[in-house]
Amino acid sequence: MVYDLPVADEKIRPHQVTALHLISGLTFFGTGAIIFVYNAPIALFGLALLIFGILLMGATIAKNKWLTQQVNLPVRIIELVTALSILALSVVNQWKFPMVIFGVLSAAIAFAIYWEKAATTALFIHIDDSGVKLPVVSRKRFIPWVEVEQVVLRYGILTVDCINNTLYQWTITGKEIDNEILEAYCLAQVEAHKKNRINDDW
């Protein structure tokens, strides 16, 4: 038998999305202010960067839901292009400190674009004859039956109790599941694999 149980969880938390927007806005604001004050040849670029940082921070604070849910991807792309532009300028002028800052920021924004796009896919717990495969956000991705003591589904909560006293719990959503049939299947798998457990008793 094979079970794919939909999980009511998110790959990424809203506050993480907000935090990176604020970090980007603050970085652009600070860099723009420094360029505007201390680098006259590109003072207009610094002013534009300063204004963009202020607008980004203002939108993140005042219009957070709109920014993170409706226009998040376009804003992320603008942030990435801006960060890469400053990184290129820093490389050309051999500004070592800005190179590090905007290299890290560009990498963080690029990763955020990938991760936030992937976050729209549903999360599942997959149960089959090999064991229990947990969602990508779990600290452990796969639990073989030899490590499982008991699997219980009650009130929409799936509990996987392992032989090392580790407990995994997930909220299951999306469809009705016969918990008795699921638990009976899991119990049969646990019993069938007990003989393969490593005995540490001396």
Short mmCIF file of C-alpha atoms in Angstrom, two decimals:
data_model
loop_
_atom_site.label_atom_id
_atom_site.label_comp_id
_atom_site.label_asym_id
_atom_site.label_seq_id
_atom_site.Cartn_x
_atom_site.Cartn_y
_atom_site.Cartn_z
CA MET A 1 0.00 0.00 0.00
CA VAL A 2 1.03 3.60 -0.59
CA TYR A 3 -0.18 6.68 1.27
CA ASP A 4 0.46 10.30 0.32
CA LEU A 5 -0.76 12.43 3.21
CA PRO A 6 -1.03 16.19 2.54
CA VAL A 7 0.61 18.29 5.25
CA ALA A 8 -0.76 21.60 6.52
CA ASP A 9 2.59 23.33 6.69
CA GLU A 10 4.63 25.89 4.77
CA LYS A 11 8.11 25.57 3.32
CA ILE A 12 8.82 29.15 4.17
CA ARG A 13 7.41 31.43 6.84
CA PRO A 14 6.00 34.90 5.99
CA HIS A 15 8.35 36.61 8.44
CA GLN A 16 11.33 35.17 6.55
CA VAL A 17 10.11 36.76 3.32
CA THR A 18 9.56 40.07 5.11
CA ALA A 19 12.97 39.97 6.81
CA LEU A 20 14.90 39.70 3.53
CA HIS A 21 12.94 42.59 2.01
CA LEU A 22 13.82 44.73 5.04
CA ILE A 23 17.49 43.70 4.91
CA SER A 24 17.63 44.53 1.20
CA GLY A 25 15.92 47.89 1.72
CA LEU A 26 18.23 48.82 4.59
CA THR A 27 21.32 47.79 2.60
CA PHE A 28 20.25 49.81 -0.44
CA PHE A 29 19.39 52.81 1.74
CA GLY A 30 22.75 52.77 3.55
CA THR A 31 24.76 52.24 0.37
CA GLY A 32 22.83 54.93 -1.48
CA ALA A 33 23.39 57.44 1.33
CA ILE A 34 27.14 56.77 1.37
CA ILE A 35 27.43 57.06 -2.44
CA PHE A 36 25.32 60.22 -2.51
CA VAL A 37 27.43 61.94 0.16
CA TYR A 38 30.93 60.71 -0.66
CA ASN A 39 30.98 59.89 -4.39
CA ALA A 40 30.01 62.97 -6.41
CA PRO A 41 30.48 61.44 -9.91
CA ILE A 42 27.71 58.93 -9.27
CA ALA A 43 25.73 60.93 -6.70
CA LEU A 44 22.50 60.58 -8.71
CA PHE A 45 22.88 56.81 -8.69
CA GLY A 46 23.35 56.98 -4.93
CA LEU A 47 20.24 59.16 -4.57
CA ALA A 48 18.16 56.74 -6.66
CA LEU A 49 19.43 53.83 -4.57
CA LEU A 50 18.67 55.69 -1.34
CA ILE A 51 15.10 56.44 -2.49
CA PHE A 52 14.60 52.84 -3.62
CA GLY A 53 15.73 51.61 -0.18
CA ILE A 54 13.29 53.93 1.57
CA LEU A 55 10.41 52.88 -0.70
CA LEU A 56 11.24 49.19 -0.22
CA MET A 57 11.35 49.46 3.56
CA GLY A 58 8.19 51.57 3.59
CA ALA A 59 6.29 49.08 1.43
CA THR A 60 7.53 46.18 3.55
CA ILE A 61 6.28 47.81 6.74
CA ALA A 62 3.09 49.55 5.52
CA LYS A 63 1.96 47.16 2.75
CA ASN A 64 3.47 43.89 3.89
CA LYS A 65 0.67 41.57 2.80
CA TRP A 66 0.46 43.17 -0.66
CA LEU A 67 4.25 43.07 -1.08
CA THR A 68 4.83 39.49 0.10
CA GLN A 69 1.79 37.88 -1.51
CA GLN A 70 0.99 39.79 -4.70
CA VAL A 71 4.17 41.38 -6.07
CA ASN A 72 6.85 39.42 -4.22
CA LEU A 73 8.55 37.87 -7.27
CA PRO A 74 8.82 41.08 -9.37
CA VAL A 75 10.20 42.96 -6.35
CA ARG A 76 12.69 40.16 -5.69
CA ILE A 77 13.89 40.38 -9.31
CA ILE A 78 14.32 44.17 -9.00
CA GLU A 79 16.25 43.65 -5.75
CA LEU A 80 18.49 41.06 -7.42
CA VAL A 81 19.21 43.26 -10.46
CA THR A 82 19.99 46.20 -8.18
CA ALA A 83 22.27 44.15 -5.93
CA LEU A 84 24.10 42.69 -8.94
CA SER A 85 24.55 46.19 -10.40
CA ILE A 86 26.17 47.42 -7.21
CA LEU A 87 28.26 44.24 -7.05
CA ALA A 88 29.50 44.87 -10.61
CA LEU A 89 30.28 48.51 -9.74
CA SER A 90 32.19 47.36 -6.65
CA VAL A 91 34.21 44.83 -8.66
CA VAL A 92 35.13 47.46 -11.29
CA ASN A 93 36.24 49.92 -8.61
CA GLN A 94 37.81 47.23 -6.37
CA TRP A 95 35.66 48.15 -3.37
CA LYS A 96 36.30 45.03 -1.30
CA PHE A 97 33.79 45.57 1.51
CA PRO A 98 30.84 46.34 -0.82
CA MET A 99 31.86 43.34 -2.95
CA VAL A 100 31.38 41.03 0.04
CA ILE A 101 28.13 42.67 1.15
CA PHE A 102 26.45 42.65 -2.24
CA GLY A 103 27.87 39.27 -3.20
CA VAL A 104 26.20 37.76 -0.13
CA LEU A 105 23.00 39.78 -0.66
CA SER A 106 22.78 38.76 -4.34
CA ALA A 107 23.22 35.10 -3.41
CA ALA A 108 20.57 35.38 -0.67
CA ILE A 109 18.05 37.04 -3.00
CA ALA A 110 18.72 34.52 -5.80
CA PHE A 111 18.18 31.66 -3.34
CA ALA A 112 15.01 33.34 -2.02
CA ILE A 113 13.59 33.58 -5.55
CA TYR A 114 14.16 29.84 -6.05
CA TRP A 115 12.93 28.81 -2.60
CA GLU A 116 9.84 31.04 -2.55
CA LYS A 117 8.84 29.78 -5.99
CA ALA A 118 9.20 26.18 -4.82
CA ALA A 119 7.21 26.99 -1.68
CA THR A 120 3.96 27.01 -3.66
CA THR A 121 4.12 23.22 -4.13
CA ALA A 122 2.20 21.09 -1.65
CA LEU A 123 3.97 19.10 1.06
CA PHE A 124 3.28 15.39 1.57
CA ILE A 125 4.22 12.56 3.90
CA HIS A 126 4.74 9.44 1.81
CA ILE A 127 4.23 6.05 3.49
CA ASP A 128 5.01 2.81 1.67
CA ASP A 129 6.72 -0.55 2.17
CA SER A 130 10.15 1.09 2.53
CA GLY A 131 9.23 3.44 5.36
CA VAL A 132 8.01 6.98 6.06
CA LYS A 133 9.26 9.80 3.80
CA LEU A 134 8.84 13.17 5.50
CA PRO A 135 8.40 16.56 3.80
CA VAL A 136 11.38 18.58 2.58
CA VAL A 137 11.15 20.95 5.57
CA SER A 138 11.72 18.12 8.06
CA ARG A 139 15.10 17.79 9.74
CA LYS A 140 15.03 14.11 8.75
CA ARG A 141 13.71 13.13 5.33
CA PHE A 142 13.28 9.36 5.62
CA ILE A 143 12.52 6.94 8.45
CA PRO A 144 12.86 3.23 7.57
CA TRP A 145 10.42 0.84 9.23
CA VAL A 146 13.22 -0.69 11.27
CA GLU A 147 13.44 2.61 13.21
CA VAL A 148 9.69 3.03 13.75
CA GLU A 149 7.95 1.94 16.94
CA GLN A 150 4.43 3.15 16.18
CA VAL A 151 2.43 5.30 13.76
CA VAL A 152 -0.79 6.92 14.97
CA LEU A 153 -3.29 9.14 13.15
CA ARG A 154 -5.71 10.89 15.52
CA TYR A 155 -7.72 14.10 15.10
CA GLY A 156 -5.81 15.07 11.99
CA ILE A 157 -2.39 14.66 13.65
CA LEU A 158 0.02 12.01 12.32
CA THR A 159 2.48 10.85 14.97
CA VAL A 160 5.54 8.76 14.14
CA ASP A 161 7.16 7.33 17.28
CA CYS A 162 10.69 6.05 16.70
CA ILE A 163 12.60 3.42 18.71
CA ASN A 164 15.14 6.06 19.86
CA ASN A 165 12.31 8.02 21.56
CA THR A 166 12.20 10.62 18.79
CA LEU A 167 8.67 11.82 18.02
CA TYR A 168 7.54 13.38 14.74
CA GLN A 169 4.14 15.05 14.45
CA TRP A 170 2.44 16.63 11.44
CA THR A 171 -0.99 18.11 10.85
CA ILE A 172 -2.68 16.25 7.98
CA THR A 173 -5.21 18.04 5.80
CA GLY A 174 -7.00 17.84 2.48
CA LYS A 175 -8.78 14.51 2.56
CA GLU A 176 -10.41 11.94 4.81
CA ILE A 177 -8.15 9.01 5.68
CA ASP A 178 -9.26 5.82 7.40
CA ASN A 179 -6.93 5.95 10.40
CA GLU A 180 -7.63 2.34 11.41
CA ILE A 181 -6.53 0.95 8.04
CA LEU A 182 -3.48 3.23 7.98
CA GLU A 183 -2.45 2.29 11.52
CA ALA A 184 -2.99 -1.43 10.84
CA TYR A 185 -0.78 -1.21 7.74
CA CYS A 186 1.94 0.66 9.63
CA LEU A 187 1.78 -1.81 12.54
CA ALA A 188 2.20 -4.73 10.13
CA GLN A 189 5.26 -3.05 8.61
CA VAL A 190 6.75 -2.36 12.05
CA GLU A 191 6.25 -5.98 13.14
CA ALA A 192 7.71 -7.29 9.87
CA HIS A 193 10.89 -5.23 10.30
CA LYS A 194 11.46 -5.76 14.04
CA LYS A 195 13.78 -8.68 13.32
CA ASN A 196 16.14 -6.33 11.46
CA ARG A 197 16.67 -3.96 14.38
CA ILE A 198 20.17 -3.67 15.82
CA ASN A 199 20.16 -4.91 19.39
CA ASP A 200 22.34 -2.69 21.59
CA ASP A 201 21.61 -4.63 24.75
CA TRP A 202 24.55 -6.53 26.21
#
